[in-house]
Coordinates of N, CA, C and O in Angstrom, one line a residue:
X1 N 0.9 -1.2 0.0 CA 0.0 0.0 0.0 C 0.8 1.3 0.0 O 2.0 1.3 0.5
X2 N 0.4 2.3 -0.6 CA 1.1 3.7 -0.7 C 0.6 4.4 0.5 O -0.5 4.7 0.7
X3 N 1.6 4.9 1.4 CA 1.4 5.7 2.5 C 2.2 7.0 2.4 O 3.2 7.1 2.0
X4 N 1.4 8.0 2.9 CA 2.0 9.4 2.9 C 2.9 9.6 4.1 O 2.4 9.4 5.2
X5 N 4.2 9.9 3.9 CA 5.1 10.3 5.1 C 5.1 11.7 5.3 O 5.6 12.4 4.4
X6 N 4.4 12.3 6.3 CA 4.3 13.7 6.4 C 5.6 14.4 6.8 O 5.6 15.7 6.7
X7 N 6.6 13.7 7.4 CA 7.9 14.2 7.9 C 8.8 14.3 6.6 O 9.3 15.3 6.4
X8 N 8.9 13.3 5.9 CA 9.8 13.3 4.8 C 9.2 13.8 3.5 O 9.9 14.0 2.4
X9 N 7.9 14.1 3.6 CA 7.1 14.7 2.5 C 7.2 13.8 1.2 O 7.5 14.3 0.1
X10 N 7.0 12.5 1.3 CA 7.0 11.6 0.2 C 6.1 10.4 0.5 O 5.7 10.2 1.5
X11 N 5.8 9.7 -0.7 CA 4.9 8.5 -0.5 C 5.8 7.4 -0.3 O 6.9 7.1 -0.9
X12 N 5.4 6.4 0.5 CA 6.1 5.2 0.9 C 5.3 4.0 0.5 O 4.2 3.9 0.9
X13 N 5.9 3.0 -0.1 CA 5.3 1.8 -0.5 C 5.7 0.7 0.7 O 6.7 0.4 0.6
X14 N 4.6 0.3 1.4 CA 4.9 -0.6 2.6 C 3.6 -1.4 2.8 O 2.7 -1.2 2.3
X15 N 3.8 -2.4 3.7 CA 2.7 -3.2 4.0 C 2.5 -3.1 5.6 O 3.1 -2.3 6.2
X16 N 1.5 -3.9 6.2 CA 1.3 -3.7 7.6 C 2.5 -4.0 8.4 O 2.7 -3.3 9.3
X17 N 3.3 -5.0 8.1 CA 4.5 -5.3 8.9 C 5.5 -4.1 8.8 O 6.2 -3.9 9.7
X18 N 5.5 -3.5 7.7 CA 6.4 -2.4 7.5 C 6.0 -1.2 8.4 O 6.9 -0.5 8.9
X19 N 4.7 -1.0 8.5 CA 4.1 0.1 9.3 C 4.5 -0.2 10.7 O 4.9 0.7 11.6
X20 N 4.4 -1.5 11.2 CA 4.7 -1.9 12.6 C 6.1 -1.6 12.7 O 6.6 -1.1 14.0
X21 N 6.9 -1.9 11.8 CA 8.4 -1.7 12.0 C 8.7 -0.2 12.2 O 9.5 0.2 13.0
X22 N 8.1 0.7 11.5 CA 8.2 2.1 11.5 C 7.7 2.6 12.9 O 8.4 3.4 13.5
X23 N 6.7 2.0 13.4 CA 6.1 2.4 14.8 C 7.2 2.0 15.8 O 7.6 2.8 16.7
X24 N 7.8 0.8 15.7 CA 8.8 0.4 16.5 C 10.1 1.2 16.6 O 10.8 1.4 17.5
X25 N 10.3 1.9 15.5 CA 11.5 2.9 15.2 C 11.2 4.2 15.7 O 12.0 5.1 15.5
X26 N 10.0 4.4 16.3 CA 9.7 5.7 16.9 C 8.8 6.6 16.0 O 8.3 7.7 16.5
X27 N 8.3 6.1 14.9 CA 7.2 7.0 14.1 C 5.9 6.7 14.5 O 5.5 5.7 15.3
X28 N 4.9 7.6 14.2 CA 3.5 7.5 14.6 C 2.8 7.1 13.3 O 3.2 7.7 12.3
X29 N 1.9 6.2 13.3 CA 1.1 5.9 12.2 C -0.3 6.4 12.5 O -0.9 6.0 13.4
X30 N -1.0 7.1 11.6 CA -2.3 7.8 11.5 C -3.1 7.0 10.7 O -2.9 6.8 9.5
X31 N -4.3 6.3 11.1 CA -5.1 5.5 10.3 C -6.5 6.3 10.3 O -7.1 6.3 11.4
X32 N -6.8 6.8 9.2 CA -8.2 7.5 9.1 C -9.2 6.7 8.3 O -8.8 6.1 7.2
X33 N -10.3 6.5 8.9 CA -11.4 5.6 8.3 C -12.5 6.3 7.6 O -12.7 7.6 8.0
X34 N -13.2 5.8 6.7 CA -14.4 6.4 6.0 C -15.5 6.6 7.0 O -16.2 7.7 6.9
X35 N -15.7 5.5 7.8 CA -16.8 5.5 8.9 C -16.4 5.7 10.3 O -15.2 5.2 10.5
X36 N -17.3 6.1 11.2 CA -16.9 6.3 12.6 C -16.8 4.7 13.1 O -17.6 3.9 12.8
X37 N -15.8 4.6 13.9 CA -15.4 3.3 14.5 C -15.9 3.3 16.1 O -16.0 4.4 16.6
X38 N -16.0 2.2 16.7 CA -16.4 2.2 18.0 C -15.7 1.0 18.7 O -15.5 0.0 18.1
X39 N -15.4 1.2 20.0 CA -14.9 -0.1 20.8 C -16.1 -1.1 21.1 O -17.3 -0.8 20.6
X40 N -15.9 -2.2 21.6 CA -16.8 -3.3 21.8 C -18.0 -2.9 22.6 O -19.1 -3.4 22.4
X41 N -17.9 -1.9 23.5 CA -19.0 -1.5 24.4 C -19.6 -0.2 24.0 O -20.5 0.2 24.7
X42 N -19.2 0.4 22.9 CA -19.7 1.7 22.5 C -19.3 2.8 23.4 O -20.1 3.9 23.4
X43 N -18.2 2.8 24.1 CA -17.8 3.8 25.0 C -17.1 4.9 24.2 O -17.3 6.1 24.5
X44 N -16.2 4.6 23.3 CA -15.3 5.4 22.6 C -15.7 5.3 21.1 O -15.9 4.2 20.5
X45 N -15.8 6.5 20.4 CA -16.1 6.6 18.9 C -15.0 7.3 18.3 O -14.5 8.4 18.9
X46 N -14.5 7.0 17.2 CA -13.4 7.7 16.4 C -13.5 7.4 14.9 O -14.1 6.6 14.5
X47 N -12.8 8.4 14.2 CA -12.6 8.2 12.8 C -11.1 8.1 12.5 O -10.8 7.8 11.3
X48 N -10.3 8.5 13.4 CA -8.8 8.5 13.3 C -8.1 7.9 14.5 O -8.5 8.2 15.5
X49 N -7.1 6.9 14.2 CA -6.3 6.2 15.2 C -4.9 6.7 15.1 O -4.4 6.9 13.8
X50 N -4.2 6.9 16.2 CA -2.8 7.3 16.2 C -2.1 6.3 17.0 O -2.3 6.2 18.1
X51 N -1.2 5.5 16.3 CA -0.5 4.4 16.8 C 0.9 4.7 17.0 O 1.6 5.4 16.2
X52 N 1.3 4.5 18.2 CA 2.8 4.8 18.7 C 3.4 3.6 19.5 O 2.5 2.9 20.0
X53 N 4.6 3.5 19.6 CA 5.3 2.5 20.4 C 5.6 3.1 21.9 O 6.0 4.3 22.1
X54 N 5.4 2.2 22.9 CA 5.7 2.4 24.3 C 7.0 1.7 24.6 O 7.4 1.9 25.8
X55 N 7.6 1.0 23.8 CA 8.9 0.2 24.0 C 8.7 -1.1 23.3 O 7.8 -1.2 22.5
X56 N 9.5 -2.0 23.6 CA 9.5 -3.3 23.0 C 8.2 -4.0 23.1 O 7.7 -4.3 24.1
X57 N 7.6 -4.3 21.9 CA 6.3 -5.0 21.8 C 5.1 -4.4 22.5 O 4.2 -5.0 22.9
X58 N 5.2 -3.1 22.9 CA 4.1 -2.5 23.5 C 3.6 -1.1 22.7 O 4.5 -0.3 22.3
X59 N 2.4 -1.0 22.6 CA 1.9 0.1 21.6 C 0.6 0.8 22.4 O 0.0 0.2 23.3
X60 N 0.5 2.0 22.0 CA -0.6 2.8 22.4 C -1.4 3.3 21.3 O -0.7 3.7 20.2
X61 N -2.6 3.3 21.3 CA -3.5 3.9 20.2 C -4.5 5.0 20.9 O -5.1 4.8 21.9
X62 N -4.3 6.2 20.4 CA -5.2 7.3 20.7 C -6.2 7.6 19.6 O -5.9 7.2 18.5
X63 N -7.3 8.4 19.8 CA -8.2 8.5 18.9 C -8.7 10.0 18.7 O -8.5 10.9 19.6
X64 N -9.3 10.2 17.5 CA -9.9 11.5 17.4 C -11.1 11.3 16.4 O -11.2 10.3 15.8
X65 N -12.1 12.2 16.6 CA -13.3 12.1 15.8 C -13.6 13.5 15.3 O -13.7 14.4 16.0
X66 N -13.7 13.6 14.0 CA -14.0 14.8 13.3 C -12.9 15.9 13.7 O -13.3 17.1 14.0
X67 N -11.8 15.4 13.9 CA -10.7 16.5 14.3 C -10.5 16.7 15.8 O -9.6 17.4 16.2
X68 N -11.4 16.2 16.6 CA -11.3 16.5 18.0 C -10.7 15.3 18.7 O -11.1 14.2 18.6
X69 N -9.6 15.5 19.3 CA -8.8 14.4 20.0 C -9.4 14.0 21.4 O -9.9 14.8 22.2
X70 N -9.5 12.7 21.5 CA -10.1 12.1 22.7 C -9.1 11.9 23.8 O -7.9 11.7 23.5
X71 N -9.4 12.0 25.0 CA -8.5 11.7 26.1 C -8.3 10.2 26.4 O -7.5 9.8 27.2
X72 N -9.2 9.5 25.6 CA -9.2 7.9 25.9 C -8.0 7.4 25.0 O -7.6 7.9 24.0
X73 N -7.4 6.3 25.5 CA -6.4 5.6 24.8 C -6.4 4.0 25.2 O -7.1 3.7 26.2
X74 N -5.9 3.2 24.3 CA -5.8 1.8 24.7 C -4.3 1.4 24.5 O -3.8 1.7 23.5
X75 N -3.9 0.5 25.4 CA -2.6 -0.1 25.3 C -2.8 -1.5 24.6 O -3.7 -2.2 24.9
X76 N -1.8 -1.8 23.7 CA -1.8 -3.2 23.1 C -0.4 -3.8 23.2 O 0.6 -3.1 23.5
X77 N -0.3 -5.1 23.1 CA 1.0 -5.7 22.9 C 1.0 -6.3 21.5 O 0.1 -6.2 20.7
X78 N 2.2 -6.9 21.1 CA 2.4 -7.3 19.7 C 1.4 -8.4 19.3 O 1.1 -8.5 18.2
X79 N 1.0 -9.2 20.4 CA 0.0 -10.3 20.0 C -1.4 -9.7 19.6 O -2.2 -10.4 18.9
X80 N -1.7 -8.4 20.1 CA -3.0 -7.8 19.8 C -3.1 -7.2 18.4 O -4.1 -7.0 17.8
X81 N -1.9 -6.9 17.8 CA -1.9 -6.1 16.7 C -2.7 -6.8 15.4 O -3.3 -6.0 14.8
X82 N -2.6 -8.1 15.2 CA -3.4 -8.6 14.0 C -4.8 -8.4 14.2 O -5.5 -8.5 13.2
X83 N -5.4 -8.3 15.4 CA -6.8 -8.0 15.6 C -7.3 -6.5 15.6 O -8.3 -6.4 15.4
X84 N -6.3 -5.6 16.1 CA -6.7 -4.2 16.3 C -6.1 -3.2 15.3 O -6.6 -2.1 15.1
X85 N -4.9 -3.5 14.8 CA -4.1 -2.6 13.9 C -4.5 -3.0 12.4 O -4.2 -4.0 11.9
X86 N -5.5 -2.1 11.9 CA -6.0 -2.4 10.6 C -5.9 -1.3 9.6 O -6.8 -0.6 9.0
X87 N -4.7 -0.9 9.0 CA -4.4 -0.1 8.1 C -5.0 -0.4 6.7 O -5.3 0.5 5.9
X88 N -5.3 -1.7 6.4 CA -5.8 -2.2 5.2 C -7.3 -1.8 5.1 O -7.8 -1.8 3.9
X89 N -7.9 -1.4 6.2 CA -9.4 -1.1 6.1 C -9.5 0.5 6.1 O -10.7 1.1 6.1
X90 N -8.4 1.3 6.0 CA -8.4 2.7 6.1 C -8.7 3.4 4.9 O -8.4 2.9 3.7
X91 N -9.3 4.6 5.0 CA -9.4 5.6 3.8 C -8.2 6.1 3.5 O -7.7 6.2 2.3
X92 N -7.2 6.4 4.5 CA -6.0 7.0 4.3 C -5.0 6.6 5.5 O -5.5 6.6 6.7
X93 N -3.8 6.4 5.2 CA -2.8 6.1 6.2 C -1.7 7.1 6.1 O -1.1 7.4 4.9
X94 N -1.2 7.8 7.2 CA 0.0 8.7 7.1 C 0.9 8.2 8.2 O 0.6 7.6 9.2
X95 N 2.1 8.6 7.9 CA 3.3 8.4 8.9 C 3.8 9.7 9.3 O 4.0 10.6 8.4
X96 N 4.0 9.9 10.5 CA 4.4 11.1 11.1 C 5.5 11.0 12.1 O 6.0 9.9 12.4

């Protein structure tokens, strides 16, 4: 997939594993969806996710909806990523 790198100001051709590697290297991946997303219980709603690394195999995802950032966040480990990190379902993916 072609991803926009907003820091280097160029397009990057990478896959899901490549994005995870970039997160592990200290970059942030922003995933913007066409439709509003929700957690399992309907507590948090968002249209954009911001993925960052907290250290070895630990990740944090923060959210925004219509440009307003939520104070909510979710921690994940590497075993969770196949289920929750979904850049292939995005309208747009950016690296910052």
